[in-house]
Short mmCIF file of the C-alpha atoms (twelve columns), coordinates in Angstrom:
data_MODEL
# 
_entry.id   MODEL 
# 
loop_
_atom_site.group_PDB 
_atom_site.id 
_atom_site.type_symbol 
_atom_site.label_atom_id 
_atom_site.label_alt_id 
_atom_site.label_comp_id 
_atom_site.label_asym_id 
_atom_site.label_seq_id 
_atom_site.Cartn_x 
_atom_site.Cartn_y 
_atom_site.Cartn_z 
_atom_site.pdbx_PDB_model_num 
ATOM 1   C CA . PRO A 1   120.572 66.625 101.037 1 
ATOM 2   C CA . ALA A 2   118.260 65.395 103.723 1 
ATOM 3   C CA . ALA A 3   119.341 63.681 106.791 1 
ATOM 4   C CA . SER A 4   119.754 59.812 106.587 1 
ATOM 5   C CA . ALA A 5   116.966 57.559 107.887 1 
ATOM 6   C CA . GLY A 6   119.329 54.911 109.162 1 
ATOM 7   C CA . PRO A 7   121.070 51.773 108.097 1 
ATOM 8   C CA . PRO A 8   118.503 50.293 105.498 1 
ATOM 9   C CA . LYS A 9   116.347 47.603 107.203 1 
ATOM 10  C CA . THR A 10  115.875 45.383 104.521 1 
ATOM 11  C CA . ALA A 11  117.042 43.571 101.434 1 
ATOM 12  C CA . HIS A 12  115.585 45.403 98.852  1 
ATOM 13  C CA . GLN A 13  116.139 48.757 100.488 1 
ATOM 14  C CA . ARG A 14  120.093 48.017 100.853 1 
ATOM 15  C CA . GLN A 15  119.752 47.169 97.199  1 
ATOM 16  C CA . PHE A 16  117.885 50.091 96.329  1 
ATOM 17  C CA . LEU A 17  120.354 52.311 97.964  1 
ATOM 18  C CA . GLU A 18  122.793 50.862 95.827  1 
ATOM 19  C CA . THR A 19  121.476 51.521 92.906  1 
ATOM 20  C CA . VAL A 20  121.080 54.978 93.633  1 
ATOM 21  C CA . LYS A 21  124.664 54.875 93.859  1 
ATOM 22  C CA . THR A 22  125.815 53.375 91.446  1 
ATOM 23  C CA . VAL A 23  123.627 53.650 88.403  1 
ATOM 24  C CA . PRO A 24  123.165 57.093 86.715  1 
ATOM 25  C CA . ALA A 25  120.067 59.048 86.755  1 
ATOM 26  C CA . ALA A 26  120.060 59.254 82.906  1 
ATOM 27  C CA . GLN A 27  120.345 55.867 82.894  1 
ATOM 28  C CA . ALA A 28  117.489 54.924 85.466  1 
ATOM 29  C CA . LEU A 29  115.337 57.436 83.393  1 
ATOM 30  C CA . ALA A 30  115.908 55.658 80.043  1 
ATOM 31  C CA . ASP A 31  114.910 52.697 81.602  1 
ATOM 32  C CA . PHE A 32  112.172 53.822 82.965  1 
ATOM 33  C CA . ARG A 33  110.471 55.858 80.395  1 
ATOM 34  C CA . ALA A 34  111.234 52.931 77.921  1 
ATOM 35  C CA . ALA A 35  109.396 50.748 80.343  1 
ATOM 36  C CA . GLN A 36  106.649 52.958 80.480  1 
ATOM 37  C CA . THR A 37  105.962 52.758 76.570  1 
ATOM 38  C CA . SER A 38  106.325 49.064 76.034  1 
ATOM 39  C CA . ASP A 39  104.205 46.485 74.856  1 
ATOM 40  C CA . LYS A 40  104.271 44.755 77.289  1 
ATOM 41  C CA . SER A 41  103.357 47.539 79.302  1 
ATOM 42  C CA . LYS A 42  100.700 48.466 76.825  1 
ATOM 43  C CA . ALA A 43  99.407  44.778 76.980  1 
ATOM 44  C CA . ALA A 44  98.487  44.818 80.736  1 
ATOM 45  C CA . SER A 45  96.681  48.052 80.146  1 
ATOM 46  C CA . HIS A 46  94.209  47.110 77.676  1 
ATOM 47  C CA . ALA A 47  94.202  43.488 79.485  1 
ATOM 48  C CA . ALA A 48  92.561  45.744 82.529  1 
ATOM 49  C CA . THR A 49  90.030  47.012 80.937  1 
ATOM 50  C CA . PRO A 50  88.078  43.766 80.072  1 
ATOM 51  C CA . LEU A 51  88.253  42.265 83.638  1 
ATOM 52  C CA . TYR A 52  86.912  45.264 85.170  1 
ATOM 53  C CA . GLU A 53  83.605  45.300 82.822  1 
ATOM 54  C CA . GLU A 54  82.956  42.198 83.396  1 
ATOM 55  C CA . SER A 55  83.728  42.788 87.379  1 
ATOM 56  C CA . CYS A 56  81.557  45.626 86.834  1 
ATOM 57  C CA . ALA A 57  78.961  43.535 84.356  1 
ATOM 58  C CA . SER A 58  78.985  40.747 87.109  1 
ATOM 59  C CA . GLN A 59  77.040  43.426 89.747  1 
ATOM 60  C CA . GLY A 60  74.872  44.992 87.612  1 
ATOM 61  C CA . LEU A 61  77.437  48.154 87.495  1 
ATOM 62  C CA . ALA A 62  77.922  50.546 84.925  1 
ATOM 63  C CA . PRO A 63  80.854  50.718 84.188  1 
ATOM 64  C CA . TRP A 64  81.838  54.238 82.899  1 
ATOM 65  C CA . PRO A 65  82.768  56.607 84.354  1 
ATOM 66  C CA . PRO A 66  84.377  54.290 87.055  1 
ATOM 67  C CA . THR A 67  82.675  55.319 91.210  1 
ATOM 68  C CA . LEU A 68  84.145  54.159 94.032  1 
ATOM 69  C CA . GLU A 69  81.745  51.284 94.504  1 
ATOM 70  C CA . SER A 70  83.040  50.034 90.780  1 
ATOM 71  C CA . MET A 71  86.731  50.486 91.375  1 
ATOM 72  C CA . GLU A 72  86.286  48.448 94.995  1 
ATOM 73  C CA . LEU A 73  84.480  45.704 93.234  1 
ATOM 74  C CA . PHE A 74  87.039  45.242 90.946  1 
ATOM 75  C CA . ALA A 75  89.919  45.475 93.823  1 
ATOM 76  C CA . ALA A 76  87.942  43.187 95.303  1 
ATOM 77  C CA . PHE A 77  88.288  40.919 92.752  1 
ATOM 78  C CA . LEU A 78  91.740  41.718 92.293  1 
ATOM 79  C CA . ARG A 79  92.622  40.964 95.309  1 
ATOM 80  C CA . ALA A 80  90.303  37.571 95.774  1 
ATOM 81  C CA . SER A 81  92.550  36.162 92.324  1 
ATOM 82  C CA . THR A 82  96.179  37.073 93.471  1 
ATOM 83  C CA . LYS A 83  94.918  33.504 96.077  1 
ATOM 84  C CA . GLN A 84  93.309  31.274 93.072  1 
ATOM 85  C CA . GLY A 85  96.978  29.661 92.306  1 
ATOM 86  C CA . PRO A 86  99.977  29.923 90.137  1 
ATOM 87  C CA . ASP A 87  98.254  32.373 87.207  1 
ATOM 88  C CA . ALA A 88  96.991  34.744 89.150  1 
ATOM 89  C CA . TYR A 89  97.708  38.421 88.559  1 
ATOM 90  C CA . LYS A 90  101.491 39.307 89.963  1 
ATOM 91  C CA . ALA A 91  100.666 42.998 90.091  1 
ATOM 92  C CA . PRO A 92  97.086  43.531 90.324  1 
ATOM 93  C CA . ALA A 93  97.765  47.622 91.541  1 
ATOM 94  C CA . GLY A 94  99.107  48.258 88.221  1 
ATOM 95  C CA . TYR A 95  95.696  46.401 86.416  1 
ATOM 96  C CA . TRP A 96  93.426  48.567 89.134  1 
ATOM 97  C CA . TRP A 97  95.361  52.082 88.242  1 
ATOM 98  C CA . ALA A 98  95.014  51.250 84.191  1 
ATOM 99  C CA . ILE A 99  91.456  51.850 84.743  1 
ATOM 100 C CA . LEU A 100 91.617  55.041 85.974  1 
ATOM 101 C CA . GLN A 101 93.686  56.189 83.267  1 
ATOM 102 C CA . GLU A 102 91.637  54.438 80.699  1 
ATOM 103 C CA . ALA A 103 89.001  56.412 81.756  1 
ATOM 104 C CA . ARG A 104 90.632  59.114 81.454  1 
ATOM 105 C CA . SER A 105 91.507  58.699 78.280  1 
ATOM 106 C CA . ARG A 106 87.752  57.999 77.114  1 
ATOM 107 C CA . GLY A 107 87.340  62.016 78.422  1 
ATOM 108 C CA . HIS A 108 85.634  60.746 81.908  1 
ATOM 109 C CA . TYR A 109 87.138  62.878 84.823  1 
ATOM 110 C CA . VAL A 110 87.737  60.821 87.749  1 
ATOM 111 C CA . SER A 111 88.963  62.160 90.981  1 
ATOM 112 C CA . PHE A 112 89.338  59.744 93.718  1 
ATOM 113 C CA . ASP A 113 90.501  60.486 97.659  1 
ATOM 114 C CA . PRO A 114 94.636  59.985 97.699  1 
ATOM 115 C CA . ARG A 115 94.258  58.154 100.678 1 
ATOM 116 C CA . TRP A 116 91.546  56.190 99.097  1 
ATOM 117 C CA . ALA A 117 93.193  55.244 96.787  1 
ATOM 118 C CA . ASP A 118 96.529  54.480 98.666  1 
ATOM 119 C CA . ARG A 119 94.527  52.211 101.040 1 
ATOM 120 C CA . VAL A 120 93.103  50.262 98.427  1 
ATOM 121 C CA . VAL A 121 96.674  49.878 96.520  1 
ATOM 122 C CA . ALA A 122 97.925  48.673 99.793  1 
ATOM 123 C CA . ALA A 123 94.658  45.974 100.057 1 
ATOM 124 C CA . LEU A 124 95.946  44.759 96.596  1 
ATOM 125 C CA . GLU A 125 99.348  43.898 97.600  1 
ATOM 126 C CA . ARG A 126 98.810  43.005 101.873 1 
ATOM 127 C CA . ASP A 127 100.006 39.746 101.930 1 
ATOM 128 C CA . MET A 128 102.585 40.036 98.248  1 
ATOM 129 C CA . PRO A 129 106.046 39.315 98.193  1 
ATOM 130 C CA . GLU A 130 107.855 42.759 98.478  1 
ATOM 131 C CA . HIS A 131 108.841 41.944 95.234  1 
ATOM 132 C CA . GLU A 132 105.573 41.824 93.394  1 
ATOM 133 C CA . GLN A 133 104.456 44.943 94.826  1 
ATOM 134 C CA . ALA A 134 104.059 48.031 93.156  1 
# 
């Protein structure tokens, strides 16, 4: 096993490490796999497409296949919407990733620089409470 990086610094880290010690991996994996295919997960994925298409239409961009410009614009609107009140999306990064999944399901090969994608997700999550980050 790898050496420990020291004691956990946050309550979230402590909770995670306690979970690793107490929850059987098989149970964690089964719960995770069920969550991936849940109706709620599918609904969020389907909800992202019209939002993305509307953001593209607002600037006269073709939505398919996604481009750096269209995905950055969608991310910008998602981030802006998180600041608009209590009905804001709580996990905007999930909606952003859903568009890439939708593109692939439509047969579009989409490949962005992983460092760029990481920066987009970090920007979407900036200023959000830890429990709402992807």
